[in-house]
Tab-separated table of C-alpha atoms in Angstrom:
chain	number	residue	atom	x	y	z
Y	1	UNK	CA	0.000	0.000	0.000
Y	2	UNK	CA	2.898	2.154	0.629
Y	3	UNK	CA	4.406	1.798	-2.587
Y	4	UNK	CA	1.057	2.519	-4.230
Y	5	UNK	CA	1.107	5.860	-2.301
Y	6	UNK	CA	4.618	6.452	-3.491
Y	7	UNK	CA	4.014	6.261	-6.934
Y	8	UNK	CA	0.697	8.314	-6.946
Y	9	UNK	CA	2.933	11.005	-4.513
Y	10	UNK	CA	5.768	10.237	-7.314
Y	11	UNK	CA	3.189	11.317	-10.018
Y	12	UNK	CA	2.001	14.438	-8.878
Y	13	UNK	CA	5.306	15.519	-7.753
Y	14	UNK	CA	6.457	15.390	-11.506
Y	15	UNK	CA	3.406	17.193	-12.978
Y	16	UNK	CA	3.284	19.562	-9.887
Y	17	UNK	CA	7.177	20.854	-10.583
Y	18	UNK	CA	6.429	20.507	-15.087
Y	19	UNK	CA	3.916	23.393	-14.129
Y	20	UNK	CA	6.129	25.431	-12.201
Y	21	UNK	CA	8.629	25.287	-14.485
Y	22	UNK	CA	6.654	25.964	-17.703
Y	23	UNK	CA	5.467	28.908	-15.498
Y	24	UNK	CA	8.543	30.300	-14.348
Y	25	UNK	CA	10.228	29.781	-17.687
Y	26	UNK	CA	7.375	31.474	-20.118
Y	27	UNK	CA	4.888	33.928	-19.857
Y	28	UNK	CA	1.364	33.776	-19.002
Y	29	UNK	CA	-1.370	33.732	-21.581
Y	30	UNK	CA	-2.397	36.856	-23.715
Y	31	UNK	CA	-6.115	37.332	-24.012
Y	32	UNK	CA	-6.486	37.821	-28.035
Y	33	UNK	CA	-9.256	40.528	-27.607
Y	34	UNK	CA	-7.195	43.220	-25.945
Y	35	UNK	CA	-6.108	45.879	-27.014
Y	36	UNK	CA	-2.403	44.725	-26.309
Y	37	UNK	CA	0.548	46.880	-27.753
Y	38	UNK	CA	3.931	45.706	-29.050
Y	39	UNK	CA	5.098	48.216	-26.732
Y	40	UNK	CA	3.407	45.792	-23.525
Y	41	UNK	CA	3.732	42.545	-25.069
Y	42	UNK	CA	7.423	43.382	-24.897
Y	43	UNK	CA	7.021	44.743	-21.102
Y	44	UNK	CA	5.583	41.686	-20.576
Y	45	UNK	CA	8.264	39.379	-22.180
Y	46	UNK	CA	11.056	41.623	-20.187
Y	47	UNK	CA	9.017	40.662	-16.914
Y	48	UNK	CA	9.643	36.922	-17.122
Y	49	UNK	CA	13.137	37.116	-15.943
Y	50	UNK	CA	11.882	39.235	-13.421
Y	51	UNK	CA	9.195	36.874	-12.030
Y	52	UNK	CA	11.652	34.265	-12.437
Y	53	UNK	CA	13.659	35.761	-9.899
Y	54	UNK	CA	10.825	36.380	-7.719
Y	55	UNK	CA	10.102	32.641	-7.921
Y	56	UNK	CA	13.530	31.717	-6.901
Y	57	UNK	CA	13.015	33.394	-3.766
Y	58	UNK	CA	9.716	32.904	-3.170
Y	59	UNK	CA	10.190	28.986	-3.839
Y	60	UNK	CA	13.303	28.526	-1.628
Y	61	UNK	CA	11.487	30.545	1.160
Y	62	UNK	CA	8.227	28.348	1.309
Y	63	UNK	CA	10.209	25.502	1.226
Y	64	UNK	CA	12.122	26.737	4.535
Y	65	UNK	CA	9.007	27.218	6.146
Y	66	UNK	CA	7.545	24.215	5.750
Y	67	UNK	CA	10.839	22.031	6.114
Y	68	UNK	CA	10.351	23.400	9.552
Y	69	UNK	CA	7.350	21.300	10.428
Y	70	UNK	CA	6.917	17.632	10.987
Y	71	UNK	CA	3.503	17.421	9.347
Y	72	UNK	CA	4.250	16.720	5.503
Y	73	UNK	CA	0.513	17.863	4.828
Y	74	UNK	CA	1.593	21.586	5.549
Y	75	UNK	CA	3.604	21.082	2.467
Y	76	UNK	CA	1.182	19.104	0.667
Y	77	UNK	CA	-2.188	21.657	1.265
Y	78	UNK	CA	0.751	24.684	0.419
Y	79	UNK	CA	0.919	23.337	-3.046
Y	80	UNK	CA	-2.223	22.307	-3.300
Y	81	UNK	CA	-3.601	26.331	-2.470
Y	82	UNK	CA	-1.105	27.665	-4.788
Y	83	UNK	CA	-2.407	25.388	-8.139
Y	84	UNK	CA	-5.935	26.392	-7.083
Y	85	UNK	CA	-4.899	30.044	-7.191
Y	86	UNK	CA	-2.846	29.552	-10.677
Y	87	UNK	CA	-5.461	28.195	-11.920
Y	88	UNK	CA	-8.197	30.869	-11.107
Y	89	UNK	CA	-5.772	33.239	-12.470
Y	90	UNK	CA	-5.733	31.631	-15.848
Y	91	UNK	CA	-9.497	31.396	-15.919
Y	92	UNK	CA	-9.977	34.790	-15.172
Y	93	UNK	CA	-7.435	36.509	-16.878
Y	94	UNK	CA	-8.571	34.810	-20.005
Y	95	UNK	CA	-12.336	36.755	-19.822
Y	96	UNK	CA	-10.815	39.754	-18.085
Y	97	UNK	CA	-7.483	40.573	-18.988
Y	98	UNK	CA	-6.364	43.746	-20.506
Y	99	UNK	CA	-3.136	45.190	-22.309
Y	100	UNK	CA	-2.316	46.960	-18.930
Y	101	UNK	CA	-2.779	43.823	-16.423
Y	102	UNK	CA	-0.677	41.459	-18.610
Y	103	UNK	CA	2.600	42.192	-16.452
Y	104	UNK	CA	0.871	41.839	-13.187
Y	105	UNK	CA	-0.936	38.035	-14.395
Y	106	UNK	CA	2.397	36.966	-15.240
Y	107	UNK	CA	4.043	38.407	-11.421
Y	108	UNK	CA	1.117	36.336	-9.922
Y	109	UNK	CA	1.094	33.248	-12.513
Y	110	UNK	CA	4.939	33.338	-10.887
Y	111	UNK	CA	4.474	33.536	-7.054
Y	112	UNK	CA	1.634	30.849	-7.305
Y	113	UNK	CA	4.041	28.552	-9.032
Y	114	UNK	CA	7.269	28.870	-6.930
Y	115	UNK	CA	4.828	28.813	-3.835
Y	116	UNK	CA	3.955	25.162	-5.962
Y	117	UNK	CA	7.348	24.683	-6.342
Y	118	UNK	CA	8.641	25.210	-2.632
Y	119	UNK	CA	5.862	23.598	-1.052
Y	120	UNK	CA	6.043	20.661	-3.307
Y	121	UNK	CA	9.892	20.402	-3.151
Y	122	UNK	CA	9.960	20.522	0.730
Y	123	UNK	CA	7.871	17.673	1.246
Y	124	UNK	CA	8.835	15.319	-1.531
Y	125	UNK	CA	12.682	15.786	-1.990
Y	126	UNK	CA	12.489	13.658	2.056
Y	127	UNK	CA	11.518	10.409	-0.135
Y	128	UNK	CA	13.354	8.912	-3.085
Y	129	UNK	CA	11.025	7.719	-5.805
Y	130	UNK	CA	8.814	11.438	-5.274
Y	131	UNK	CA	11.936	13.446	-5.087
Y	132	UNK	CA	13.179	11.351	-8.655
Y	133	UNK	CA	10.271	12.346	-10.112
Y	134	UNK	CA	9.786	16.045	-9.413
Y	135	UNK	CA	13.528	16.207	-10.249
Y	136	UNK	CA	12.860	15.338	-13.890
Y	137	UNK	CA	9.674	17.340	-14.022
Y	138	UNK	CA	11.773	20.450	-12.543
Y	139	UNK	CA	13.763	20.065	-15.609
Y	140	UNK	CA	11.233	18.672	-17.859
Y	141	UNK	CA	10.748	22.332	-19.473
Y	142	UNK	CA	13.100	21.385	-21.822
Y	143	UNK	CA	10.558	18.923	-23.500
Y	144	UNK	CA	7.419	20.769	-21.980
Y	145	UNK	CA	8.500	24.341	-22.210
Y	146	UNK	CA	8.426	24.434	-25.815
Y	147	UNK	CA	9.531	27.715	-27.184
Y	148	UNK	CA	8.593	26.892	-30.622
Y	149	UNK	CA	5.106	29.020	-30.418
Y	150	UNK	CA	6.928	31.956	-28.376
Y	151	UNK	CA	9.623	32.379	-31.424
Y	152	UNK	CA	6.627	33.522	-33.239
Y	153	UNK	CA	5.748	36.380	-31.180
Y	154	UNK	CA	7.982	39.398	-33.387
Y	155	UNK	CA	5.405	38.023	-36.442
Y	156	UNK	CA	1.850	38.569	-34.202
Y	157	UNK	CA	2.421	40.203	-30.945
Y	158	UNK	CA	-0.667	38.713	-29.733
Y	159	UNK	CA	0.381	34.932	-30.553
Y	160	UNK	CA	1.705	34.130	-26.965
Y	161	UNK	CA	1.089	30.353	-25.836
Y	162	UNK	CA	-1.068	29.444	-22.808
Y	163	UNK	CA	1.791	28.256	-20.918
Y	164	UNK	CA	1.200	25.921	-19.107
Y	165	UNK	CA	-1.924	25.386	-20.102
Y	166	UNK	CA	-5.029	25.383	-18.226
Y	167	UNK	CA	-5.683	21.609	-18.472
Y	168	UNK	CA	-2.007	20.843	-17.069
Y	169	UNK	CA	-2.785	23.038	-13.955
Y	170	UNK	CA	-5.810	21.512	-13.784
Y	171	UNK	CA	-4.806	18.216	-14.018
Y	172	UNK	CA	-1.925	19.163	-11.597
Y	173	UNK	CA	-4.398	20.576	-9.017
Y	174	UNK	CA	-6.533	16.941	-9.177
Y	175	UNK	CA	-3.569	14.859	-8.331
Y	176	UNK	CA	-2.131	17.153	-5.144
Y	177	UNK	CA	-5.585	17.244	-3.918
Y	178	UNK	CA	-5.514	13.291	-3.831
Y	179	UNK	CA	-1.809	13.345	-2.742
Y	180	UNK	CA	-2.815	16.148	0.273
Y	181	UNK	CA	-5.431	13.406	1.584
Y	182	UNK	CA	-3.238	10.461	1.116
Y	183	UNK	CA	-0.447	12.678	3.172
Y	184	UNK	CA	-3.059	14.208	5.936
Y	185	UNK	CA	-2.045	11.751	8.816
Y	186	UNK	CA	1.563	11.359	7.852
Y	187	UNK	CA	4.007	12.555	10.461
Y	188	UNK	CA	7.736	13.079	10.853
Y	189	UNK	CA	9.663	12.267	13.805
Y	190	UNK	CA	11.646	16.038	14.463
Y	191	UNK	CA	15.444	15.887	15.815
Y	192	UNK	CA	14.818	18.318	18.401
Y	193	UNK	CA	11.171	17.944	19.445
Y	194	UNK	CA	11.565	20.996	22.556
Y	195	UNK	CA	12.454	23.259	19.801
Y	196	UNK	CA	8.809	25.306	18.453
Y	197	UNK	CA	10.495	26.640	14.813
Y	198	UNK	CA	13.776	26.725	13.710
Y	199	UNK	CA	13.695	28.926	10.683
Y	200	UNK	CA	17.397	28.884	8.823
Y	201	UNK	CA	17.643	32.071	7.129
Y	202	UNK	CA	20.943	30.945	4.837
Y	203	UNK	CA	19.275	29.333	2.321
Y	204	UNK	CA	16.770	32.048	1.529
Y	205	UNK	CA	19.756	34.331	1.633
Y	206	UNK	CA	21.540	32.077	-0.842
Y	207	UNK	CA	18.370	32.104	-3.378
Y	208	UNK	CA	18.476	35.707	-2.783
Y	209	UNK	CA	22.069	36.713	-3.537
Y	210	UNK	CA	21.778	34.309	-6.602
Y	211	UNK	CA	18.409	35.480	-8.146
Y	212	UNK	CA	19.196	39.128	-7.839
Y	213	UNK	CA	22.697	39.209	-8.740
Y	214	UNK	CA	21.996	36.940	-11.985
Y	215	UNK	CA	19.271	39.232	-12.760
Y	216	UNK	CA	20.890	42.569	-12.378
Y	217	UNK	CA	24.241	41.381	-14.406
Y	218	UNK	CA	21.404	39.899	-17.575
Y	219	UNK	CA	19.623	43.007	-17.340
Y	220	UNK	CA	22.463	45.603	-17.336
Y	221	UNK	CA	24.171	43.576	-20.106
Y	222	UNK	CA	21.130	43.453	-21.976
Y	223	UNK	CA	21.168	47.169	-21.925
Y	224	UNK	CA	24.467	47.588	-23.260
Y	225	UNK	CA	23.538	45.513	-26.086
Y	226	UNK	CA	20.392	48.115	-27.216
Y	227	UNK	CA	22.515	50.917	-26.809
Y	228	UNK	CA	25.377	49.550	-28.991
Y	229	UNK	CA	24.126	46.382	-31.098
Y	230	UNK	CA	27.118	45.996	-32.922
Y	231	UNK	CA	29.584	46.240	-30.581
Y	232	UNK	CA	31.060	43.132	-29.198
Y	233	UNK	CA	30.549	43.707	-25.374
Y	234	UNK	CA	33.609	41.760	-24.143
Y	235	UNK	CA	34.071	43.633	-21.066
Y	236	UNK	CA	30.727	43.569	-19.921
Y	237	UNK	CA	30.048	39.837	-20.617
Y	238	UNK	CA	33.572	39.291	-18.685
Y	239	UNK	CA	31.817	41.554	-15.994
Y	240	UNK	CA	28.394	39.066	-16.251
Y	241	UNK	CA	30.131	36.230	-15.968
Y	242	UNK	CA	32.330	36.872	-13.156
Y	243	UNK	CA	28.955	37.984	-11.302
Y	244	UNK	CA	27.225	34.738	-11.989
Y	245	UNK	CA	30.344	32.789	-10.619
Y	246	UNK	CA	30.866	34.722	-7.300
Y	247	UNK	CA	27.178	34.958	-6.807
Y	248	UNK	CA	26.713	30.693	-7.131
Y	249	UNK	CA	29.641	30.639	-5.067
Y	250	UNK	CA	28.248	33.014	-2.457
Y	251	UNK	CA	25.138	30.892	-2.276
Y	252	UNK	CA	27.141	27.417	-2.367
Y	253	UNK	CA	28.796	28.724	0.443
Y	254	UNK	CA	25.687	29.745	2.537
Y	255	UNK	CA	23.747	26.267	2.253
Y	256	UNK	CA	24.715	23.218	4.078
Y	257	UNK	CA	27.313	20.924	3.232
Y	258	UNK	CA	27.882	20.215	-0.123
Y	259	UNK	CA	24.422	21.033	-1.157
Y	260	UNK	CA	25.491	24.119	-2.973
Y	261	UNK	CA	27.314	21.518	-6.108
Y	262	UNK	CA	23.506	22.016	-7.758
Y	263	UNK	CA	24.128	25.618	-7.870
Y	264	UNK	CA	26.745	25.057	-9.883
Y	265	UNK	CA	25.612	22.571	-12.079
Y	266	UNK	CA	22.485	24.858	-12.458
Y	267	UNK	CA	23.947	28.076	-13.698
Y	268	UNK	CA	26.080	26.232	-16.215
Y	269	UNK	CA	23.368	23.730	-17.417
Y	270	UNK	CA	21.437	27.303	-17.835
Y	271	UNK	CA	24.083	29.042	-19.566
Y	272	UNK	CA	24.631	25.914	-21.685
Y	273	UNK	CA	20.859	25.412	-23.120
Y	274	UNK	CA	20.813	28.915	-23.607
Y	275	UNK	CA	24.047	28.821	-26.079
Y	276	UNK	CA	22.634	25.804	-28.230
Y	277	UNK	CA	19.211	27.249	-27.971
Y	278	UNK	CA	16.128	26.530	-29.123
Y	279	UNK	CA	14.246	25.244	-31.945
Y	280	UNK	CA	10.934	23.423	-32.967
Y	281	UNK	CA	10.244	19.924	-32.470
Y	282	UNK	CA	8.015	17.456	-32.745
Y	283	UNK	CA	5.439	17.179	-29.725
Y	284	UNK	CA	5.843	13.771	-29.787
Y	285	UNK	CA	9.986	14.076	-28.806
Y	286	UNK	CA	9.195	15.597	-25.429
Y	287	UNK	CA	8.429	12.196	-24.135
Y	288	UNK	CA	11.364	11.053	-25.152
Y	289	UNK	CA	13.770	13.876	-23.550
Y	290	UNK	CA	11.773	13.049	-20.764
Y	291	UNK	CA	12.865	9.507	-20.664
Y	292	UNK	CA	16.125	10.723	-21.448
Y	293	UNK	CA	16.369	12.971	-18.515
Y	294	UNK	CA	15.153	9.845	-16.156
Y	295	UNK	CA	17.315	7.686	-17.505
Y	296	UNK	CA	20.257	10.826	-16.788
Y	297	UNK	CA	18.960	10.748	-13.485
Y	298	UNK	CA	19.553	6.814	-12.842
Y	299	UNK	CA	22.750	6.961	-13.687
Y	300	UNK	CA	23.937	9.981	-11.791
Y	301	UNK	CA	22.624	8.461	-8.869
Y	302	UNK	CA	24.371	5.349	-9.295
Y	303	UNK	CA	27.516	6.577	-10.618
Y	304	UNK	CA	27.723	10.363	-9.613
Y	305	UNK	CA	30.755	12.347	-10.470
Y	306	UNK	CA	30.754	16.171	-10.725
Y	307	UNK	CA	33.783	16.020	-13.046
Y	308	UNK	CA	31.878	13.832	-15.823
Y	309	UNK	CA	29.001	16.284	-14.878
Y	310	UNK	CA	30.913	19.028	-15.898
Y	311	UNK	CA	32.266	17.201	-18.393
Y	312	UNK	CA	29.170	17.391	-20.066
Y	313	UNK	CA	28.525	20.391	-19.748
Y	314	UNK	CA	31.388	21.216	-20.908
Y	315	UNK	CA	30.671	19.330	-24.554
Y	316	UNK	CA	28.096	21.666	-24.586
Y	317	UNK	CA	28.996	24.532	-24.376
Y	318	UNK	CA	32.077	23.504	-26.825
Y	319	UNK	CA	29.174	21.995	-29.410
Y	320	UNK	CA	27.763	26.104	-29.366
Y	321	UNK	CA	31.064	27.438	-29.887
Y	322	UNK	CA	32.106	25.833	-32.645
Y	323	UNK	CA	28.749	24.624	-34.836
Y	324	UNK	CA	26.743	26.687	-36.962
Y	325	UNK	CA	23.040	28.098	-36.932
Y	326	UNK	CA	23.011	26.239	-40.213
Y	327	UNK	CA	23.812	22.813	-38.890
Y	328	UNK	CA	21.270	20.275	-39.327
Y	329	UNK	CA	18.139	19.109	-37.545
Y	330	UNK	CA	19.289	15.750	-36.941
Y	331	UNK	CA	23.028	17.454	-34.566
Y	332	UNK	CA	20.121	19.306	-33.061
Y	333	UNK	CA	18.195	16.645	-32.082
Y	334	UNK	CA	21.084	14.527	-30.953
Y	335	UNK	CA	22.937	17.751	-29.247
Y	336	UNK	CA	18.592	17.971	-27.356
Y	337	UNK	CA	19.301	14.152	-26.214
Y	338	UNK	CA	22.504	15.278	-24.518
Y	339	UNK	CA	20.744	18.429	-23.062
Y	340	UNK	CA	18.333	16.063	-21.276
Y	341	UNK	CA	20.509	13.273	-20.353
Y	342	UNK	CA	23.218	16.441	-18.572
Y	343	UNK	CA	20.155	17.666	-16.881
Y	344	UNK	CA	19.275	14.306	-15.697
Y	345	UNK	CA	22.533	13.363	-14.749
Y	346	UNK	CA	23.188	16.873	-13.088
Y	347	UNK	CA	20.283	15.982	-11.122
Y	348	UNK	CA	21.326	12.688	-9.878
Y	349	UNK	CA	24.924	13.877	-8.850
Y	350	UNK	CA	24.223	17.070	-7.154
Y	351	UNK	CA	22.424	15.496	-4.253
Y	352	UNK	CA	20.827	17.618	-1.805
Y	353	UNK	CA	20.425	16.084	1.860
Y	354	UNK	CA	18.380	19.365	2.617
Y	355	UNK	CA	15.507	19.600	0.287
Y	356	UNK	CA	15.021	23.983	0.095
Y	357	UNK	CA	19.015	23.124	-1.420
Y	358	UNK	CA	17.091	21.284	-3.415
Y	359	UNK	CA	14.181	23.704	-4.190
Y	360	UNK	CA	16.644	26.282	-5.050
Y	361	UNK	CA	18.663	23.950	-7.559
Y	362	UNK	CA	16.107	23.349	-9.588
Y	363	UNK	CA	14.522	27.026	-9.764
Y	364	UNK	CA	17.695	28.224	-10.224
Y	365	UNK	CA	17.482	26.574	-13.650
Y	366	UNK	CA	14.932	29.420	-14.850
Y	367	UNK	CA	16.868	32.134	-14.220
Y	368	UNK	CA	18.749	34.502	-17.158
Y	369	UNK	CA	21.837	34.074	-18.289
Y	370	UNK	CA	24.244	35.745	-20.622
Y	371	UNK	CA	23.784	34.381	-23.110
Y	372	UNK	CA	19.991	35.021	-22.850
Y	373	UNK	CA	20.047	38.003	-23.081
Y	374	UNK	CA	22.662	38.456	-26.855
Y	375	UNK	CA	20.875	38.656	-29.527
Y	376	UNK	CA	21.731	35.477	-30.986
Y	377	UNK	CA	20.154	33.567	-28.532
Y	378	UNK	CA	17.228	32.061	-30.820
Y	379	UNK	CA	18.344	29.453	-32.874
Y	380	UNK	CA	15.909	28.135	-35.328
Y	381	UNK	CA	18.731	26.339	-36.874
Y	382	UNK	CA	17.811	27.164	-40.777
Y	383	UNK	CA	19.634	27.504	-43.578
Y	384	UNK	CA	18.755	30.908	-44.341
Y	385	UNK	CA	19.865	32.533	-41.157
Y	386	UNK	CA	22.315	34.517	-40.058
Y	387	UNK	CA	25.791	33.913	-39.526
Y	388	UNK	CA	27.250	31.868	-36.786
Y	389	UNK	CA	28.274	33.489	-33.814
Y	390	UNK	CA	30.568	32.062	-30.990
Y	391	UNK	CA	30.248	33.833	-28.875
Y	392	UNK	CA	27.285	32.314	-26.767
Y	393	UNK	CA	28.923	29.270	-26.787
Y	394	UNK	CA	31.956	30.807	-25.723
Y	395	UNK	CA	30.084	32.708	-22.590
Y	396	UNK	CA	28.812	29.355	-21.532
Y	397	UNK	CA	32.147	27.219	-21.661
Y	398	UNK	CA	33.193	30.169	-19.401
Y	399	UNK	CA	30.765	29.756	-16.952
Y	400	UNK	CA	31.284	26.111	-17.031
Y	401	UNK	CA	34.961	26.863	-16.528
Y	402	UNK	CA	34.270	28.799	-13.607
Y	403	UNK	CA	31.627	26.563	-11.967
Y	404	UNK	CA	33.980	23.561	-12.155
Y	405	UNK	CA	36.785	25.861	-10.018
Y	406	UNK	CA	33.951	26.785	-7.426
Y	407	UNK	CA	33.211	23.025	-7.315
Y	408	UNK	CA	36.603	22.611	-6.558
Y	409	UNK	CA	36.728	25.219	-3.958
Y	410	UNK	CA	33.757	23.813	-2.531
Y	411	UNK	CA	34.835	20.697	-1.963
Y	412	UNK	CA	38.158	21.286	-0.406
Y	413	UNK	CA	36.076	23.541	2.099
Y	414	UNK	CA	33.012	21.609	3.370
Y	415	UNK	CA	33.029	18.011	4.683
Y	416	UNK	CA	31.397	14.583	3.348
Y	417	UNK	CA	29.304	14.435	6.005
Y	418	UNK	CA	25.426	15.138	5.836
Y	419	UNK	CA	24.373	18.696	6.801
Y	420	UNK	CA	21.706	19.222	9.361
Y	421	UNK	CA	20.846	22.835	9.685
Y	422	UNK	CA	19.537	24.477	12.769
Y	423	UNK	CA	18.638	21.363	14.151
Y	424	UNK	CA	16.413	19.996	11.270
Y	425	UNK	CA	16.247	16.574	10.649
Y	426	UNK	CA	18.578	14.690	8.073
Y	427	UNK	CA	16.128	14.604	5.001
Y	428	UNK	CA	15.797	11.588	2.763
Y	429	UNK	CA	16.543	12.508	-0.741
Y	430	UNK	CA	18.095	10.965	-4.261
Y	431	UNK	CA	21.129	9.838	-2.730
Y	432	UNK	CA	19.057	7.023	-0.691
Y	433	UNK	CA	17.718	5.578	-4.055
């Protein structure tokens, strides 16, 4: 009966984090009717990074809170609340919304999915099969998070996917309600039972340092690219770079143990995708990245190594550098294999024994990077664009570069043992698979 309950907690944990993370990593839906500008649809595009941010910090702090508690269901109803409210915002703003409300349904399409997100993560990143699961649907917006409709956006402004859709937060919102009453009597034996709350601040520092750092560096280099688009902006992507590393290693530093190795692995996965970029695909494919990024998963579990992990990455990165926009559909669908095998794999190897570590990993995967924000950024791999440029590819092998050193760092600095901050109890999580 157990491992019935496992598997259904198992199978809303993956379609609970696939919503967040289409959520945080797109923007809401545009209601056709409006009157809605160019001018807004592009304030609303330049919010997503923003609300991403938010999330991050949003997620890791409900995740703190209710890693406090030794009733999982505090987790459980959390999520449960916050896929009800996403999903009254997408009903409504589809009849209601206007030009001038489209920023503030995306801010709020955000917070209720890193409040999914954190609440989710807390509870089921404590049990192996549900913390596999919403592992590979935290990074399942690589098959999910399609950006193939989004691309079309500079043709019709109004042309902006549902994303996710209404039936996937619905369907999301079905399955936690049947996890929250399969979870309402399920305890936790605390460490310290004479202690009320023990609220560690550290890793919603860590979520905060990274978020706002990452997104002030993107944004500011972003700039410099409107004011002079021809210019090659080596300085200031040296600048961005440099940021990203010493904020990850900032927040490394501030969570437990060796929990802050998915930090690393997280910015330079990000920094990676974001160099090959994007193209369309079949529907049909993102079941198979999803396998892909299971079977990824497996194997960093069983055989983790950071090196090969950045090893990966590392191939890449080098793959952007050095291929053209030109190349052909078949090295991008074998180069999308690798993406979600890396992720997978990243996954498996990081290890978190303290699930808001966790939380924050995986959110940390939808923030900007710098190569998101040059203007080569969308690939649609064709013949008839424009000439290959390196140096997105070269940006991420950089950041790669400089997360392996951090990892480095980090693990001269901080112990094997498990971490157990403030007195919280030692969390189950993928390394007990």
């Amino acid at each position: 009966m157990r491992r019935v309950g496992d598997i259904v907690d198992a199978t809303t944990a993956f379609t609970g984090a696939a919503v967040a993370g289409v959520t945080l990593f797109l923007p809401v839906t545009v209601n056709t009717q409006g009157q809605a500008t160019s001018y807004r649809i592009a304030g609303l595009l330049n919010s997503v990074p923003r609300s991403a941010a938010l999330g991050v910090i949003v997620a890791v702090a409900v995740a703190v809170l209710v890693a406090t508690t030794s009733r999982p269901l505090t987790g459980w109803a959390t999520a449960t609340a916050a896929a009800l409210a996403q999903l009254i915002n997408h009903f409504t703003g589809r009849h209601v919304a206007t030009a001038e409300i489209l920023t503030t349904q995306n801010y709020i399409d955000s917070i209720c999915a890193a409040v999914l997100l954190g609440g989710l993560g807390a509870v089921v990143l404590r049990r192996p099969l549900p913390a596999a699961a919403f592992a590979v649907g935290g990074v399942g917006f690589f098959g999910f998070g399609d950006l193939a409709g989004l691309l079309n956006i500079n043709a019709d402004p109004y042309a902006v996917l549902e994303t996710p859709t209404r039936w996937m937060i619905g369907v999301s919102l079905v399955l936690l309600m049947i996890s929250t009453l399969h979870n309402w009597k399920r305890t936790e034996d605390a460490k310290e039972p004479h202690m009320a709350i023990a609220l560690p601040v550290t890793p919603i520092l860590a979520a905060m340092v990274l978020a706002l750092v990452v997104l002030a560096g993107t944004e500011w280099l972003g700039r410099q690219y409107s004011k002079l688009p021809g210019e090659s902006h080596a300085v200031e992507i040296v600048i961005v770079v440099a940021a990203t590393i010493v904020s990850a290693t900032a927040a490394a530093m501030l969570l437990p143990g060796r929990d802050g190795t998915g930090v690393y692995l997280a910015v330079s996965l990000t920094a990676a995708v974001d160099a090959v970029g994007y193209a369309v695909r079949p529907g049909w494919t993102s079941t198979v990245l999803i396998a892909l990024t299971a079977a990824g998963l497996v194997i960093g579990v069983r055989i983790p190594s950071t090196a090969l992990a950045i090893l990966l990455l590392t191939g890449i990165s080098v793959f952007a550098l050095v291929t053209s926009t030109s190349a052909s559909t078949v090295a991008f669908a074998v180069i999308s294999g690798v993406i979600a095998l890396t992720a997978g794999y990243c996954c498996g190897t990081a290890r978190p024994h303290y699930a808001p570590s966790g939380v924050l990993a995986l959110s940390a995967l939808y923030l900007p990077s710098a190569v998101s924000v040059m203007p080569d950024r969308v690939k649609d791999w064709r013949e008839d664009v424009a000439a290959h440029d390196a140096t997105p590819g070269g940006t991420a092998l950089a950041i790669v570069i400089g997360s392996a050193v951090g990892l480095v760092m980090l693990r001269k600095l901080r112990p094997r043992s498990r971490p157990q901050p403030n007195g919280q109890p030692e969390s189950e999580s993928l390394a007990d698979i």
